[in-house]
Amino acid sequence: MNIGFIPIDNRPVCYTLPKMISDINKSINLYLPPREYLGGLTKCADIEKIFEWVKDLPELDAFVISLDTIAYGGLIPSRRSTDTFEEIKGRILKFKEILLEKHSKIYAFSSIMRISNNNINEEEKEYWSEWGKKIFEYSYQSHKNENDSSVKSEIPAEILEDYLKTRERNFDINKLYLDWQKEGFFDTLVFSKDDCAEFGFNVEEADYLESQGGFVKTGADEIPLTLLARTMTGEINIAPVFIEDDEKDLISNYEDVSIEDSVKGQIELAGCRVSTEDETDILLVVNNFKKHQGEIVMKVDTEPYKKVWKKPQKPYMIADVRFANGADNFLVKQIFDNQIDENFYGYSAWNTSANSLGSLICAAKVKFLAQEYNEEAFLKLQMTRFLDDWAYQANCRQKQDYPNEKVLRSIIEPYKHRIQKFLNRKYNTNYKYPWNRLFEVEIEFY
C-alpha cells in the first residue's frame, strides 16, 4: 500500500512517529517529504518544494494531509502568518489541482485556530506575551454573553483588530475546505480544535462548521495518525476498558468532551468499531483519572493507579492518560513486573489524552492488520514511547531546568535499562531537543 503523508511540522511526533508506526507493516510504503521542507517553531514550510515533491510521487492509494502546512507553512505559522486570504486561497487552489492529478483518496485535516489561556507567546504572535489571557477572556465572554464583553476595552484596539482579522482569515479558509468536501474532493475531512474551553470563538467556529456538515474533532497532533489508521481497510473491533469505570464521564485537560467520548471518537475516526469485551479483537485499557487529570510538568497531582495490574489474557493496548504530559509511574512499574508477550499491542502516555489515544490506536491497527509484520519496528516504537512518555516526561524532564543532551543521557540510562529488560531488547540511543526546549525530546536509534 502506497501512502503519501504531509505532517503538521518537523517535530518527532509529527514526522518520525508516523514512519515508525507504518514500518510495523512491511507492505506499507509511507512517503514523507524531506524533513527540511517542513516548518518548525520559528520557520515555515517550504511549500513550493513540497508541491514539487508531491508531483514526483508514484501512484498512491491514499494521501494523509495536514492542510495547515500547505496553507500557512505549518500549525504554528497558521497563528502567526501575515498572508492575506487571497494569497492563501491561491496557494491551496494550486495544491488542489496537483492533487486532482494524483487520483488518490484524500484524508485531510485543518485546525480551528486555538485560543491559549496564558501569556506565553512561544507559539503565538508577539503580543500574546502581554495580552494572551485578556484575549482568551474576551473570546470566552463574547461567546458566553452573546458579544457582550467588558474586557474588550482593556485590549489595545490595534492588537484586537489584528487578532480578529487573523481568526476570520483562517475561518474563511476552513469554510473553503468545507465547500471542497461538499464537492466530494475529500474522502475524509476533519476540523481539529485543541486547548478547548466551554466558550470561545473557536467553539463558535466549530459549531458553525458542524452545522454545515463539517466533522469537528477535539485534538490536533494525533489526527494525522488517526487518519493514517483510517486509510487501512480491514474490520477491527476495539473494546474500551476503563480502570476507573465510575469516572469515565470526567473531562481531560485541554479537551471539551468526556474521556469516554474521547476514546470512542478516536476508535471510530480510526476506522475501527467500538465493541464489547466478549466480541473484541483488542482491549483498549484506559488508565483514566479520578476527580481530575494530573499534569506532572505543571505540578498538578492526582491520585495515581492504586490497583493490582493484571495482564489481560487477550490482545490489549494501554492508554495511560491519568496524567497529561507523562506516564503514571505507579502503573508503569506494574507493567514492567510482567513479561511482554504477543498479546501486547502497545503503550502510550504522550501529551494530551487525544494524543495518546490516536497514536496508540493507529499503531495497534497497523500491527493487527499487518500483512508482513515487523516485530523489530513494533518494539522500537515501544522503546520510544516508554523512553519519551515515562522515562523523560514523567521523570527526567523534572530534573532539568534547560535542554542539555549530555545531562539527559546520564540521567535517563537507568530508566532505559528497565525498559530494555521488559522488551528483552538492547538499543543504542541518542537524545535531542529538536526545538531547543524541554517540551519534546527526540529518541534516535543508531
mmCIF file of N, CA, C and O in Angstrom, residues 24-89:
data_model
loop_
_atom_site.group_PDB
_atom_site.id
_atom_site.type_symbol
_atom_site.label_atom_id
_atom_site.label_comp_id
_atom_site.label_asym_id
_atom_site.label_seq_id
_atom_site.Cartn_x
_atom_site.Cartn_y
_atom_site.Cartn_z
ATOM 1 N N ILE A 24 5.770 -1.018 11.022
ATOM 2 C CA ILE A 24 5.306 -2.255 11.661
ATOM 3 C C ILE A 24 4.748 -3.220 10.610
ATOM 4 O O ILE A 24 4.764 -4.433 10.795
ATOM 5 N N ASN A 25 4.264 -2.679 9.499
ATOM 6 C CA ASN A 25 3.776 -3.496 8.384
ATOM 7 C C ASN A 25 4.689 -3.248 7.181
ATOM 8 O O ASN A 25 4.656 -2.166 6.591
ATOM 9 N N LYS A 26 5.488 -4.218 6.827
ATOM 10 C CA LYS A 26 6.446 -4.044 5.735
ATOM 11 C C LYS A 26 5.784 -3.797 4.384
ATOM 12 O O LYS A 26 6.448 -3.340 3.445
ATOM 13 N N SER A 27 4.494 -4.092 4.268
ATOM 14 C CA SER A 27 3.808 -3.894 2.986
ATOM 15 C C SER A 27 3.321 -2.458 2.800
ATOM 16 O O SER A 27 2.763 -2.125 1.757
ATOM 17 N N ILE A 28 3.541 -1.598 3.804
ATOM 18 C CA ILE A 28 3.169 -0.180 3.680
ATOM 19 C C ILE A 28 4.384 0.621 3.239
ATOM 20 O O ILE A 28 5.458 0.547 3.844
ATOM 21 N N ASN A 29 4.223 1.378 2.169
ATOM 22 C CA ASN A 29 5.242 2.337 1.742
ATOM 23 C C ASN A 29 4.736 3.731 2.093
ATOM 24 O O ASN A 29 3.790 4.224 1.474
ATOM 25 N N LEU A 30 5.328 4.345 3.130
ATOM 26 C CA LEU A 30 4.910 5.678 3.558
ATOM 27 C C LEU A 30 5.871 6.707 2.976
ATOM 28 O O LEU A 30 7.076 6.668 3.224
ATOM 29 N N TYR A 31 5.327 7.635 2.196
ATOM 30 C CA TYR A 31 6.131 8.673 1.562
ATOM 31 C C TYR A 31 5.989 9.978 2.339
ATOM 32 O O TYR A 31 4.896 10.533 2.451
ATOM 33 N N LEU A 32 7.113 10.451 2.886
ATOM 34 C CA LEU A 32 7.169 11.708 3.632
ATOM 35 C C LEU A 32 8.044 12.697 2.885
ATOM 36 O O LEU A 32 9.069 12.313 2.313
ATOM 37 N N PRO A 33 7.692 13.986 2.885
ATOM 38 C CA PRO A 33 8.592 14.970 2.277
ATOM 39 C C PRO A 33 9.877 15.054 3.088
ATOM 40 O O PRO A 33 9.887 14.727 4.286
ATOM 41 N N PRO A 34 10.995 15.456 2.493
ATOM 42 C CA PRO A 34 12.221 15.649 3.267
ATOM 43 C C PRO A 34 11.941 16.544 4.481
ATOM 44 O O PRO A 34 11.207 17.529 4.383
ATOM 45 N N ARG A 35 12.515 16.178 5.591
ATOM 46 C CA ARG A 35 12.189 16.873 6.851
ATOM 47 C C ARG A 35 12.502 18.365 6.780
ATOM 48 O O ARG A 35 11.802 19.189 7.382
ATOM 49 N N GLU A 36 13.564 18.699 6.038
ATOM 50 C CA GLU A 36 13.942 20.112 5.955
ATOM 51 C C GLU A 36 12.916 20.960 5.202
ATOM 52 O O GLU A 36 12.951 22.189 5.269
ATOM 53 N N TYR A 37 11.994 20.327 4.478
ATOM 54 C CA TYR A 37 10.948 21.082 3.788
ATOM 55 C C TYR A 37 9.857 21.564 4.756
ATOM 56 O O TYR A 37 9.069 22.446 4.407
ATOM 57 N N LEU A 38 9.794 20.979 5.943
ATOM 58 C CA LEU A 38 8.683 21.240 6.850
ATOM 59 C C LEU A 38 8.966 22.399 7.794
ATOM 60 O O LEU A 38 10.119 22.755 8.047
ATOM 61 N N GLY A 39 7.912 22.970 8.328
ATOM 62 C CA GLY A 39 8.028 24.071 9.265
ATOM 63 C C GLY A 39 8.410 23.594 10.652
ATOM 64 O O GLY A 39 8.348 22.409 10.971
ATOM 65 N N GLY A 40 8.802 24.547 11.493
ATOM 66 C CA GLY A 40 9.176 24.251 12.869
ATOM 67 C C GLY A 40 8.620 25.302 13.806
ATOM 68 O O GLY A 40 7.590 25.925 13.538
ATOM 69 N N LEU A 41 9.324 25.521 14.901
ATOM 70 C CA LEU A 41 8.866 26.505 15.883
ATOM 71 C C LEU A 41 9.003 27.925 15.360
ATOM 72 O O LEU A 41 8.159 28.777 15.621
ATOM 73 N N THR A 42 10.062 28.178 14.595
ATOM 74 C CA THR A 42 10.319 29.546 14.140
ATOM 75 C C THR A 42 10.392 29.692 12.626
ATOM 76 O O THR A 42 10.696 30.773 12.131
ATOM 77 N N LYS A 43 10.140 28.623 11.874
ATOM 78 C CA LYS A 43 10.208 28.736 10.413
ATOM 79 C C LYS A 43 8.996 28.084 9.771
ATOM 80 O O LYS A 43 8.372 27.180 10.328
ATOM 81 N N CYS A 44 8.678 28.555 8.572
ATOM 82 C CA CYS A 44 7.562 28.000 7.794
ATOM 83 C C CYS A 44 8.067 26.902 6.865
ATOM 84 O O CYS A 44 9.242 26.865 6.512
ATOM 85 N N ALA A 45 7.162 26.055 6.468
ATOM 86 C CA ALA A 45 7.492 25.022 5.498
ATOM 87 C C ALA A 45 7.828 25.653 4.146
ATOM 88 O O ALA A 45 7.335 26.736 3.808
ATOM 89 N N ASP A 46 8.655 24.968 3.379
ATOM 90 C CA ASP A 46 8.944 25.386 2.004
ATOM 91 C C ASP A 46 7.852 24.776 1.122
ATOM 92 O O ASP A 46 7.969 23.652 0.626
ATOM 93 N N ILE A 47 6.780 25.515 0.939
ATOM 94 C CA ILE A 47 5.572 24.983 0.298
ATOM 95 C C ILE A 47 5.820 24.639 -1.166
ATOM 96 O O ILE A 47 5.332 23.619 -1.667
ATOM 97 N N GLU A 48 6.584 25.457 -1.870
ATOM 98 C CA GLU A 48 6.857 25.181 -3.283
ATOM 99 C C GLU A 48 7.636 23.878 -3.451
ATOM 100 O O GLU A 48 7.374 23.104 -4.378
ATOM 101 N N LYS A 49 8.569 23.615 -2.552
ATOM 102 C CA LYS A 49 9.317 22.360 -2.633
ATOM 103 C C LYS A 49 8.415 21.172 -2.323
ATOM 104 O O LYS A 49 8.575 20.091 -2.904
ATOM 105 N N ILE A 50 7.466 21.365 -1.414
ATOM 106 C CA ILE A 50 6.506 20.291 -1.121
ATOM 107 C C ILE A 50 5.637 20.028 -2.339
ATOM 108 O O ILE A 50 5.342 18.871 -2.672
ATOM 109 N N PHE A 51 5.237 21.079 -3.035
ATOM 110 C CA PHE A 51 4.467 20.903 -4.272
ATOM 111 C C PHE A 51 5.237 20.041 -5.275
ATOM 112 O O PHE A 51 4.684 19.104 -5.877
ATOM 113 N N GLU A 52 6.519 20.350 -5.453
ATOM 114 C CA GLU A 52 7.336 19.586 -6.397
ATOM 115 C C GLU A 52 7.481 18.142 -5.939
ATOM 116 O O GLU A 52 7.461 17.210 -6.757
ATOM 117 N N TRP A 53 7.640 17.951 -4.637
ATOM 118 C CA TRP A 53 7.740 16.595 -4.083
ATOM 119 C C TRP A 53 6.462 15.795 -4.366
ATOM 120 O O TRP A 53 6.529 14.631 -4.766
ATOM 121 N N VAL A 54 5.306 16.423 -4.184
ATOM 122 C CA VAL A 54 4.030 15.748 -4.444
ATOM 123 C C VAL A 54 3.925 15.349 -5.914
ATOM 124 O O VAL A 54 3.503 14.232 -6.245
ATOM 125 N N LYS A 55 4.305 16.240 -6.797
ATOM 126 C CA LYS A 55 4.229 15.959 -8.234
ATOM 127 C C LYS A 55 5.060 14.733 -8.617
ATOM 128 O O LYS A 55 4.693 13.979 -9.515
ATOM 129 N N ASP A 56 6.186 14.526 -7.922
ATOM 130 C CA ASP A 56 7.102 13.440 -8.268
ATOM 131 C C ASP A 56 6.739 12.108 -7.617
ATOM 132 O O ASP A 56 7.407 11.095 -7.872
ATOM 133 N N LEU A 57 5.710 12.081 -6.781
ATOM 134 C CA LEU A 57 5.343 10.849 -6.098
ATOM 135 C C LEU A 57 4.787 9.814 -7.073
ATOM 136 O O LEU A 57 4.148 10.166 -8.064
ATOM 137 N N PRO A 58 4.992 8.529 -6.783
ATOM 138 C CA PRO A 58 4.382 7.486 -7.620
ATOM 139 C C PRO A 58 2.874 7.421 -7.357
ATOM 140 O O PRO A 58 2.339 8.191 -6.548
ATOM 141 N N GLU A 59 2.209 6.514 -7.990
ATOM 142 C CA GLU A 59 0.770 6.355 -7.780
ATOM 143 C C GLU A 59 0.500 5.967 -6.321
ATOM 144 O O GLU A 59 1.144 5.078 -5.767
ATOM 145 N N LEU A 60 -0.452 6.665 -5.712
ATOM 146 C CA LEU A 60 -0.755 6.449 -4.297
ATOM 147 C C LEU A 60 -2.142 5.852 -4.113
ATOM 148 O O LEU A 60 -3.066 6.141 -4.877
ATOM 149 N N ASP A 61 -2.273 5.036 -3.061
ATOM 150 C CA ASP A 61 -3.594 4.553 -2.672
ATOM 151 C C ASP A 61 -4.314 5.595 -1.826
ATOM 152 O O ASP A 61 -5.542 5.710 -1.890
ATOM 153 N N ALA A 62 -3.550 6.336 -1.031
ATOM 154 C CA ALA A 62 -4.144 7.333 -0.142
ATOM 155 C C ALA A 62 -3.131 8.418 0.171
ATOM 156 O O ALA A 62 -1.918 8.206 0.086
ATOM 157 N N PHE A 63 -3.660 9.581 0.534
ATOM 158 C CA PHE A 63 -2.821 10.718 0.900
ATOM 159 C C PHE A 63 -3.375 11.300 2.196
ATOM 160 O O PHE A 63 -4.545 11.666 2.268
ATOM 161 N N VAL A 64 -2.530 11.357 3.237
ATOM 162 C CA VAL A 64 -2.893 11.975 4.516
ATOM 163 C C VAL A 64 -2.237 13.348 4.564
ATOM 164 O O VAL A 64 -1.003 13.452 4.466
ATOM 165 N N ILE A 65 -3.046 14.387 4.730
ATOM 166 C CA ILE A 65 -2.532 15.747 4.553
ATOM 167 C C ILE A 65 -2.905 16.647 5.727
ATOM 168 O O ILE A 65 -4.073 16.759 6.097
ATOM 169 N N SER A 66 -1.900 17.308 6.287
ATOM 170 C CA SER A 66 -2.118 18.388 7.245
ATOM 171 C C SER A 66 -2.216 19.681 6.436
ATOM 172 O O SER A 66 -1.204 20.222 5.984
ATOM 173 N N LEU A 67 -3.428 20.142 6.248
ATOM 174 C CA LEU A 67 -3.659 21.280 5.342
ATOM 175 C C LEU A 67 -3.008 22.568 5.836
ATOM 176 O O LEU A 67 -2.686 23.445 5.029
ATOM 177 N N ASP A 68 -2.776 22.706 7.136
ATOM 178 C CA ASP A 68 -2.124 23.906 7.657
ATOM 179 C C ASP A 68 -0.717 24.062 7.095
ATOM 180 O O ASP A 68 -0.230 25.182 6.924
ATOM 181 N N THR A 69 -0.049 22.944 6.802
ATOM 182 C CA THR A 69 1.292 23.006 6.227
ATOM 183 C C THR A 69 1.259 23.675 4.857
ATOM 184 O O THR A 69 2.140 24.480 4.517
ATOM 185 N N ILE A 70 0.239 23.366 4.079
ATOM 186 C CA ILE A 70 0.116 23.931 2.727
ATOM 187 C C ILE A 70 -0.400 25.366 2.772
ATOM 188 O O ILE A 70 0.086 26.238 2.043
ATOM 189 N N ALA A 71 -1.369 25.622 3.610
ATOM 190 C CA ALA A 71 -1.989 26.958 3.649
ATOM 191 C C ALA A 71 -1.080 28.005 4.281
ATOM 192 O O ALA A 71 -0.944 29.123 3.758
ATOM 193 N N TYR A 72 -0.451 27.637 5.401
ATOM 194 C CA TYR A 72 0.270 28.648 6.184
ATOM 195 C C TYR A 72 1.753 28.332 6.383
ATOM 196 O O TYR A 72 2.500 29.186 6.859
ATOM 197 N N GLY A 73 2.159 27.098 6.107
ATOM 198 C CA GLY A 73 3.530 26.694 6.372
ATOM 199 C C GLY A 73 3.675 25.883 7.634
ATOM 200 O O GLY A 73 4.791 25.566 8.044
ATOM 201 N N GLY A 74 2.547 25.516 8.281
ATOM 202 C CA GLY A 74 2.607 24.704 9.490
ATOM 203 C C GLY A 74 1.555 25.119 10.493
ATOM 204 O O GLY A 74 0.847 26.127 10.302
ATOM 205 N N LEU A 75 1.459 24.370 11.584
ATOM 206 C CA LEU A 75 0.452 24.658 12.601
ATOM 207 C C LEU A 75 0.729 25.969 13.316
ATOM 208 O O LEU A 75 -0.163 26.807 13.463
ATOM 209 N N ILE A 76 1.962 26.167 13.766
ATOM 210 C CA ILE A 76 2.302 27.411 14.462
ATOM 211 C C ILE A 76 2.256 28.607 13.522
ATOM 212 O O ILE A 76 1.693 29.655 13.868
ATOM 213 N N PRO A 77 2.787 28.504 12.285
ATOM 214 C CA PRO A 77 2.626 29.626 11.348
ATOM 215 C C PRO A 77 1.169 29.974 11.052
ATOM 216 O O PRO A 77 0.878 31.110 10.674
ATOM 217 N N SER A 78 0.246 29.037 11.236
ATOM 218 C CA SER A 78 -1.167 29.352 10.982
ATOM 219 C C SER A 78 -1.674 30.436 11.929
ATOM 220 O O SER A 78 -2.623 31.150 11.613
ATOM 221 N N ARG A 79 -1.025 30.588 13.086
ATOM 222 C CA ARG A 79 -1.424 31.629 14.046
ATOM 223 C C ARG A 79 -0.606 32.899 13.860
ATOM 224 O O ARG A 79 -0.978 33.951 14.377
ATOM 225 N N ARG A 80 0.513 32.794 13.139
ATOM 226 C CA ARG A 80 1.430 33.941 13.010
ATOM 227 C C ARG A 80 1.466 34.550 11.614
ATOM 228 O O ARG A 80 1.879 35.695 11.449
ATOM 229 N N SER A 81 1.071 33.776 10.612
ATOM 230 C CA SER A 81 1.214 34.212 9.228
ATOM 231 C C SER A 81 0.488 35.535 8.969
ATOM 232 O O SER A 81 -0.629 35.756 9.434
ATOM 233 N N THR A 82 1.137 36.406 8.189
ATOM 234 C CA THR A 82 0.531 37.685 7.795
ATOM 235 C C THR A 82 -0.011 37.636 6.372
ATOM 236 O O THR A 82 -0.463 38.659 5.844
ATOM 237 N N ASP A 83 0.018 36.477 5.722
ATOM 238 C CA ASP A 83 -0.505 36.346 4.358
ATOM 239 C C ASP A 83 -1.996 36.659 4.323
ATOM 240 O O ASP A 83 -2.739 36.366 5.275
ATOM 241 N N THR A 84 -2.440 37.218 3.219
ATOM 242 C CA THR A 84 -3.858 37.556 3.081
ATOM 243 C C THR A 84 -4.667 36.307 2.708
ATOM 244 O O THR A 84 -4.113 35.288 2.285
ATOM 245 N N PHE A 85 -5.969 36.418 2.846
ATOM 246 C CA PHE A 85 -6.858 35.331 2.448
ATOM 247 C C PHE A 85 -6.652 34.979 0.981
ATOM 248 O O PHE A 85 -6.588 33.803 0.616
ATOM 249 N N GLU A 86 -6.538 35.974 0.117
ATOM 250 C CA GLU A 86 -6.389 35.721 -1.312
ATOM 251 C C GLU A 86 -5.079 35.002 -1.621
ATOM 252 O O GLU A 86 -5.026 34.123 -2.490
ATOM 253 N N GLU A 87 -4.005 35.370 -0.916
ATOM 254 C CA GLU A 87 -2.720 34.694 -1.127
ATOM 255 C C GLU A 87 -2.809 33.223 -0.728
ATOM 256 O O GLU A 87 -2.333 32.335 -1.450
ATOM 257 N N ILE A 88 -3.431 32.972 0.394
ATOM 258 C CA ILE A 88 -3.561 31.590 0.873
ATOM 259 C C ILE A 88 -4.510 30.796 -0.019
ATOM 260 O O ILE A 88 -4.245 29.638 -0.361
ATOM 261 N N LYS A 89 -5.591 31.427 -0.426
ATOM 262 C CA LYS A 89 -6.548 30.768 -1.323
ATOM 263 C C LYS A 89 -5.873 30.344 -2.623
ATOM 264 O O LYS A 89 -6.068 29.214 -3.111
#
